[in-house]
XYZ file of C-alpha atoms in Angstrom:
430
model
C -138.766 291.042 99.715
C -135.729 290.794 97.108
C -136.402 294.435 95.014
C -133.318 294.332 93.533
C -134.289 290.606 92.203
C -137.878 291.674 91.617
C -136.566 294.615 89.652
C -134.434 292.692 87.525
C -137.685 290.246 86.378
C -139.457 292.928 85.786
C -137.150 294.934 83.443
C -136.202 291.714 81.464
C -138.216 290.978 78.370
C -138.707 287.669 77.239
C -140.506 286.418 74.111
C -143.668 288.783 73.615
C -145.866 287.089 70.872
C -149.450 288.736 70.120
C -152.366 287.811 67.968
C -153.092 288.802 64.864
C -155.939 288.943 62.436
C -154.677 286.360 59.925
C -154.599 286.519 55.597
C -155.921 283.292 54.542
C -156.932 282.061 51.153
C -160.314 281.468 50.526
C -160.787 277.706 49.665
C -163.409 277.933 47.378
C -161.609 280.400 45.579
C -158.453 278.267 44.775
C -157.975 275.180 43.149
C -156.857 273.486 46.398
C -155.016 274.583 49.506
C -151.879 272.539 48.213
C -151.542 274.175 44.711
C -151.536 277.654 46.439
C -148.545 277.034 49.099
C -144.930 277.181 48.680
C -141.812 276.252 50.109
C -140.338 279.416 51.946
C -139.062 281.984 49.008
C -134.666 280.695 49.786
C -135.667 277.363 49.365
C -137.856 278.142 45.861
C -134.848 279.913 44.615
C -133.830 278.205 41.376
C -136.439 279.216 38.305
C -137.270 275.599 37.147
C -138.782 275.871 41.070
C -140.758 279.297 40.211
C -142.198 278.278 37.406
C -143.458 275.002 39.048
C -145.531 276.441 41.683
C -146.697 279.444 39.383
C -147.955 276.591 36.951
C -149.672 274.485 40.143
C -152.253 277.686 40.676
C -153.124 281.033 39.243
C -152.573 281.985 42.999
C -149.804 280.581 44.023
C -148.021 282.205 47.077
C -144.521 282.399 45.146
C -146.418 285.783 43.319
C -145.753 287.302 46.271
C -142.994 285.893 47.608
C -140.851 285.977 44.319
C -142.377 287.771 41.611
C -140.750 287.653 38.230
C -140.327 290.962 36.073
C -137.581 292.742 34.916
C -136.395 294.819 37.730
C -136.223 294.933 41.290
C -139.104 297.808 42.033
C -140.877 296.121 38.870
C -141.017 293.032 40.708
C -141.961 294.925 44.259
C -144.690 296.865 42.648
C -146.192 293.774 41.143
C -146.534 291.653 44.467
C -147.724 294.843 45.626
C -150.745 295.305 42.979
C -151.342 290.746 42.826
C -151.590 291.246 46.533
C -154.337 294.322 46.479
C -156.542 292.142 43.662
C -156.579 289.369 45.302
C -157.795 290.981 48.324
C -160.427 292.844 46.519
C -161.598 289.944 44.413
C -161.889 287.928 48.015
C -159.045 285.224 46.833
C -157.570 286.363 50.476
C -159.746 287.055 53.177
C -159.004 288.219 56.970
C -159.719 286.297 59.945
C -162.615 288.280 62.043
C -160.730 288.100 65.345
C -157.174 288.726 66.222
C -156.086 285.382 67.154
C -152.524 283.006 67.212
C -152.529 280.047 65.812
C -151.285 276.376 66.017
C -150.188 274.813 63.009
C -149.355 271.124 62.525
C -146.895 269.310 60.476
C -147.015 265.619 59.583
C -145.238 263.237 57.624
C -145.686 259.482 56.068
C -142.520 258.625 58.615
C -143.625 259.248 62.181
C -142.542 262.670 62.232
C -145.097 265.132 64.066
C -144.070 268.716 63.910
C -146.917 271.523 66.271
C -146.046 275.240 66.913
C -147.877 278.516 67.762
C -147.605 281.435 64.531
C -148.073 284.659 66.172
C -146.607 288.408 65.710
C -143.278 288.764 67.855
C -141.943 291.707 69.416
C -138.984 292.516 67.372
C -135.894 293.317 69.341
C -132.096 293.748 69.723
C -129.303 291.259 69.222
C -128.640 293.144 72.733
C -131.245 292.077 74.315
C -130.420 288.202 73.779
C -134.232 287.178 73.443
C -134.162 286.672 69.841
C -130.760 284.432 68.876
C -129.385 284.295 65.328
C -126.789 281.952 64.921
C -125.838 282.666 61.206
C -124.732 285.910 59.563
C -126.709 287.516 57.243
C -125.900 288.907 53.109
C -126.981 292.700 52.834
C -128.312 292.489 49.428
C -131.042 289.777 50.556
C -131.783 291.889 53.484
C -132.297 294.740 51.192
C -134.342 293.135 48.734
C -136.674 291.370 51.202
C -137.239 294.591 53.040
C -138.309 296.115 49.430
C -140.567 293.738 49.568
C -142.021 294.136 52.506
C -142.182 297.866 52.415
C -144.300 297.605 49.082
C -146.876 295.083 50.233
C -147.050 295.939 53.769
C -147.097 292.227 54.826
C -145.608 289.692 56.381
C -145.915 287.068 53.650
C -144.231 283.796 54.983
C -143.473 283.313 58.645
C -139.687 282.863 60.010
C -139.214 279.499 62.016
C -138.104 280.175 65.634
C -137.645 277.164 68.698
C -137.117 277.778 72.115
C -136.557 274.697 74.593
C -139.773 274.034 76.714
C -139.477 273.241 80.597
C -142.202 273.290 83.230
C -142.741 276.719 82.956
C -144.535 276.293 79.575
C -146.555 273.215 80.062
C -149.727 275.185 80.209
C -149.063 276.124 76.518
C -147.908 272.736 75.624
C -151.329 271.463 77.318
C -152.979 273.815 75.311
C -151.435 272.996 71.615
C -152.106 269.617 72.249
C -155.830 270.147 73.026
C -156.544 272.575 70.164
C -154.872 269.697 67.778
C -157.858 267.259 69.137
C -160.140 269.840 67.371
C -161.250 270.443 64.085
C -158.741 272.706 61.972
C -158.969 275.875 59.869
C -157.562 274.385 57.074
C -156.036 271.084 56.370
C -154.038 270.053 52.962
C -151.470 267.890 52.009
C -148.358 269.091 49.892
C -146.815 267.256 47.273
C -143.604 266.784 49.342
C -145.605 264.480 51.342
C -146.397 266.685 54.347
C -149.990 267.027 55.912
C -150.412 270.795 57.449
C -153.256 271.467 59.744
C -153.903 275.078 61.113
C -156.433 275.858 64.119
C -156.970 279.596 65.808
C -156.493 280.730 69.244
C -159.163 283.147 70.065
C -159.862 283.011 73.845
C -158.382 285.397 75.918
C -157.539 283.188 78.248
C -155.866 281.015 75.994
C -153.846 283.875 74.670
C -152.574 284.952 77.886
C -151.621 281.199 78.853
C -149.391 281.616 75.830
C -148.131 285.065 76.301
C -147.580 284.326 79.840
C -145.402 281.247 79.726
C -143.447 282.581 76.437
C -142.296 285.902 78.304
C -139.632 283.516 80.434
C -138.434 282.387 77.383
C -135.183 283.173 74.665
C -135.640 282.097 71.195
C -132.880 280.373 68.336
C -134.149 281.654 64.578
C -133.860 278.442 62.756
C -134.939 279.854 59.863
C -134.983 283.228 58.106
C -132.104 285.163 59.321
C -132.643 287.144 56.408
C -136.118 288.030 57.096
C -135.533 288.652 60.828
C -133.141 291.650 60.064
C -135.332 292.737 57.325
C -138.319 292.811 60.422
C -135.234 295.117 62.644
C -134.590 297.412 59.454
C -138.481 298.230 58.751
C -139.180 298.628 62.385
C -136.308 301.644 62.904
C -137.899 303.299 60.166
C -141.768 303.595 61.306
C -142.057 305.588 64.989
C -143.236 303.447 67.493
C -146.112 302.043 68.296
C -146.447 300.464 64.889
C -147.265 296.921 63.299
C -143.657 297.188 62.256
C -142.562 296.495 66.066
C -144.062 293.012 65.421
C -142.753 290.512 62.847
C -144.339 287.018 61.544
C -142.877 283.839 63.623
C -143.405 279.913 64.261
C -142.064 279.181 67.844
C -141.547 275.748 68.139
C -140.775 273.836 70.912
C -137.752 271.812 70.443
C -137.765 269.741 73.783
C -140.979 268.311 72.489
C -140.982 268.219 68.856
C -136.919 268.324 67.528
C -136.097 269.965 64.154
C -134.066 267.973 61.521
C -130.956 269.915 61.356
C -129.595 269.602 57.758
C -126.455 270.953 55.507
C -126.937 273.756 52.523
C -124.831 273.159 49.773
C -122.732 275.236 47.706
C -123.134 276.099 43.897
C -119.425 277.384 42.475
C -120.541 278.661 39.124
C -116.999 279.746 37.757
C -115.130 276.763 38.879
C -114.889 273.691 37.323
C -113.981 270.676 39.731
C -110.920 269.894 38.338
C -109.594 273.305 38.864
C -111.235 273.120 42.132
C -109.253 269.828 43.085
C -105.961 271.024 41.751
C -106.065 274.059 43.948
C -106.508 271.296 46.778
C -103.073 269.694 46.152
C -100.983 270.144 49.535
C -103.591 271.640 51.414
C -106.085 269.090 51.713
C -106.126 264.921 51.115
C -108.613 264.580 48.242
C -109.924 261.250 47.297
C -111.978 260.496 43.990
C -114.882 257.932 44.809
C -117.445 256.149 41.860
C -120.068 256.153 44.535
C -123.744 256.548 44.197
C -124.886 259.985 45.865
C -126.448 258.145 48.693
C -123.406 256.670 49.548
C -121.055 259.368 48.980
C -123.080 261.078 51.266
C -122.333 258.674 53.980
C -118.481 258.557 53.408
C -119.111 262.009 53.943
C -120.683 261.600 57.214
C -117.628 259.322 58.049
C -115.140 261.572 57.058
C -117.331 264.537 58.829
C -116.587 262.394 62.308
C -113.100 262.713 62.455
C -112.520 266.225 61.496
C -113.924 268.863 58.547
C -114.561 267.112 55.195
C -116.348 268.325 52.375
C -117.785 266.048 49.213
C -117.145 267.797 45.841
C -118.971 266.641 42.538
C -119.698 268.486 38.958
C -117.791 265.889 36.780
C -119.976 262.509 36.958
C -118.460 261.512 39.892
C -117.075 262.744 43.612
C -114.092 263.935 45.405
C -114.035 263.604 49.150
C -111.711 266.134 50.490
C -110.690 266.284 54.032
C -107.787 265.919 56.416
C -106.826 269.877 55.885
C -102.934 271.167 56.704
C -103.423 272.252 60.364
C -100.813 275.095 59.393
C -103.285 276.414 56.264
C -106.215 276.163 59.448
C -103.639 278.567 61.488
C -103.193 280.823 59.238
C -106.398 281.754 57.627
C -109.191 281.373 60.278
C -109.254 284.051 63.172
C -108.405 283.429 66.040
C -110.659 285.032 68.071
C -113.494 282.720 68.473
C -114.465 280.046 70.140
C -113.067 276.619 69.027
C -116.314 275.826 68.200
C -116.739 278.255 65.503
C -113.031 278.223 64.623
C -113.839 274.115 63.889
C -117.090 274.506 61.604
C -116.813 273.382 58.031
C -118.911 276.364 57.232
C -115.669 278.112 58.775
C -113.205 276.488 57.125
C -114.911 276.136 54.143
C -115.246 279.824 54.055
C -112.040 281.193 55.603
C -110.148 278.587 54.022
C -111.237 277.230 50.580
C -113.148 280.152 49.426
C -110.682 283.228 50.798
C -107.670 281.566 50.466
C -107.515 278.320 48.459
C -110.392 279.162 45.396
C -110.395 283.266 46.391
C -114.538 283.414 45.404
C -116.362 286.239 47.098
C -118.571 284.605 48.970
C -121.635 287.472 49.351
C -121.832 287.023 45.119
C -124.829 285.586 43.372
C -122.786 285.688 40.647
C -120.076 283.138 41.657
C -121.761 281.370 44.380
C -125.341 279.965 44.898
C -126.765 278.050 48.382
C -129.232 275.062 47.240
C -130.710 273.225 49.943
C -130.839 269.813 48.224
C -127.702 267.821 47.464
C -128.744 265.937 44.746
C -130.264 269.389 42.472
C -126.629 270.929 43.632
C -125.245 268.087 42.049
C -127.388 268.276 38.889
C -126.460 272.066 38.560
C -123.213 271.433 38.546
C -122.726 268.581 36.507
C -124.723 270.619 34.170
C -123.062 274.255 34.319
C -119.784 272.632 34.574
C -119.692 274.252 37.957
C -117.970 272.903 41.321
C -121.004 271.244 43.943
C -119.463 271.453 47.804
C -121.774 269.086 49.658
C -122.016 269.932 53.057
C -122.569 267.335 56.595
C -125.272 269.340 59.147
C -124.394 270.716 62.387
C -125.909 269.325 65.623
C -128.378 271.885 66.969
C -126.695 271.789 70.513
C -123.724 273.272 68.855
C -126.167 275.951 67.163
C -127.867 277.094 70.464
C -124.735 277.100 71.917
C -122.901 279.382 70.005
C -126.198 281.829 69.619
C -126.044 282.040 72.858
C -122.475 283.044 73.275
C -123.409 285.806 70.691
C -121.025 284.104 68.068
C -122.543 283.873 64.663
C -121.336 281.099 62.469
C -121.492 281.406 58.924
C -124.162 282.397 56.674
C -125.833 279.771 55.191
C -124.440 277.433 57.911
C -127.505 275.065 58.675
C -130.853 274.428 57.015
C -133.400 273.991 59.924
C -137.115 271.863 59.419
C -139.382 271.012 58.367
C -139.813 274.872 57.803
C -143.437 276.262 57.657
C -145.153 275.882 54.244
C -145.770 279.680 52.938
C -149.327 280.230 52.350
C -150.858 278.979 54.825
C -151.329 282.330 56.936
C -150.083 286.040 56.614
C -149.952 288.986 57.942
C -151.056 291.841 56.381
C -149.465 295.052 58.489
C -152.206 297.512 57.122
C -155.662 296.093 58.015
């Protein structure tokens, strides 16, 4: 017998997701299923979005996940207290047996998204079973842990994949045959998606799942943010606690791949011909009276023979590319892998934003990350701001990295379809 390799299996942890007694809403409390769910709280962000979903239900799940008053705690404390009524007037109910759960995504364009929400063992970057791949903006991290700390919930769950082989066909056997089933809850949001949820009781079922995920690593696709806020809380209650375990969808890319897509940049102080004129010798900058759609693919062009970027804010855009390998040289470190050193996050933020523009890029005030190009653009145009429209990065290149422990930059990739918040919490005191 091999101890030494037996010993080794045994001492390494791999993913360690339990059940939970889920928070639902109560259907026949709510308008609809639909009108209560949200898009995760970083995508919300902008206040035209807020007040949208506040409007669409009495209920909505962006009360808790971004509630509006005049300060920080003020804000905290009210989640806190919307989240205590509604459990007391039965608007959320808990599930009657700890369970995980599968939860389906579906679009009107073939796409077919399924996953397993459960509570994951929150651990290390050390101990390389949880990946991030981006870095992470204190103040967020801060504010999202307030907000944890004064609800005592896990109120949206983070999106994780991990790459299926045979060791996990038992679990893929078993999402698939829960799916034939009738759900939970079924709705349809007005982004066109169709979200089914079913629950996992069985013990056996649970251990099937338990079982295969302990061989496995995970990549956070999204909520970086919430993921160290989930490491923070857990050093400060002794353990055992519910704060060991944080809120997750593990999806399994080798059967069902994400869309990897680009977040944009917001520059709210810098007008884009400013922006452009700071350009001059560093990078080639071209003006083009293009449609956004097709901007967007001379973009995609450009993005294939080296970095390129797509600037707009003045009615039309600037595609800006071909940057001064010397400039590259001297402003990105050169300690990384070429990968890294060769992301337009990188060089967007080593170069253009340190050097060339010199914006702090960890300000709210100066900078703002918008996941879709075309409200980016509107923003700008608008606030008479600079829009940097950004091409994705492949989600080989993503894994890869994470898994050299290299963190790109924050804000580097946007990850989905993400799970719709509201369909299922966590509630860390019941």
């Amino acid at each position: 017998m091999n101890t030494a390799g037996h010993s080794e299996a045994t001492e390494r942890r791999g993913l360690e997701l339990t059940p939970f007694r889920g928070l639902r809403y109560d259907p026949d409390r709510v308008g609809s299923l639909a009108a209560v769910t949200s898009p995760p709280y970083d995508v919300v962000v902008r206040p035209d979005g807020v007040h949208h979903l506040e409007s669409a239900d009495p209920h909505n799940i962006v009360r808790l996940i971004l509630p509006q008053a005049a300060t920080p705690s003020a804000r905290n404390d009210q989640a806190a207290e919307t989240l205590r009524r509604w459990l007391s007037e039965g608007v959320l109910t808990t599930d009657p047996d700890p369970g995980l759960y599968v939860y389906e995504q579906r679009d009107g364009n073939g796409m077919l998204q399924r996953g397993v929400i459960g509570a994951l063992r929150v651990s290390d970057p050390a101990e390389q079973v949880v990946l991030p791949h981006e870095d992470v903006m204190p103040h967020i991290v801060a504010d999202r842990a307030a907000l944890m700390r004064a609800t005592s919930a896990n109120l949206e769950p983070l999106l994780l994949t991990y790459r299926g082989d045979d060791s996990t066909t038992a679990t893929a056997d078993l999402i698939e045959r829960t799916a034939e089933k009738p759900p939970l809850l079924a709705t349809t949001t007005e982004d066109g998606f169709s979200h089914r949820l079913w629950s996992v009781t069985a013990p056996a079922d649970l251990a099937t799942v338990q079982t295969d995920l302990s061989r496995h690593q995970a990549l956070i696709a999204d909520g970086h943010h919430r993921w160290a806020t989930y490491r923070r809380l857990r050093t400060e209650h002794p353990s055992p606690s519910p704060w060991d375990h944080g809120l997750v969808l593990l999806v399994d890319t080798a059967r069902y791949p994400l869309r990897v897509r680009a977040i944009h940049r917001l520059l709210h102080d810098l007008p884009v011909g400013d922006a452009v004129a700071a350009l001059d010798g560093h990078f080639r900058v071209r003006r083009l009276e293009l449609p956004l759609s097709e901007a967007l693919e001379t973009l995609a062009d450009a993005a294939c023979a080296g970095n390129a970027f797509l600037l707009a804010g003045d009615g039309s855009f600037h595609i800006v590319d071909h940057p001064d390998p010397d400039l590259l040289a001297r402003t990105i470190p050169a300690d990384r892998p070429t990968a890294w050193r060769t992301l337009d996050a990188t060089v967007l933020h080593a170069t253009l934003l340190d050097h060339v523009w010199r914006i702090p890029e960890d300000s709210p005030a100066h900078i703002t990350y918008i996941h879709d190009a075309a409200a980016t653009v509107a923003k700008a145009e608008r606030d008479g701001g600079t829009a940097i429209l950004m091409h994705p990065v492949h989600e080989d290149v993503v894994r890869d990295l994470a898994r050299q422990g290299v963190t790109m930059p924050r804000k580097s990739t946007s990850f989905g379809p993400k799970p719709a918040s509201g369909l299922v919490l966590r509630a860390l005191d019941l």
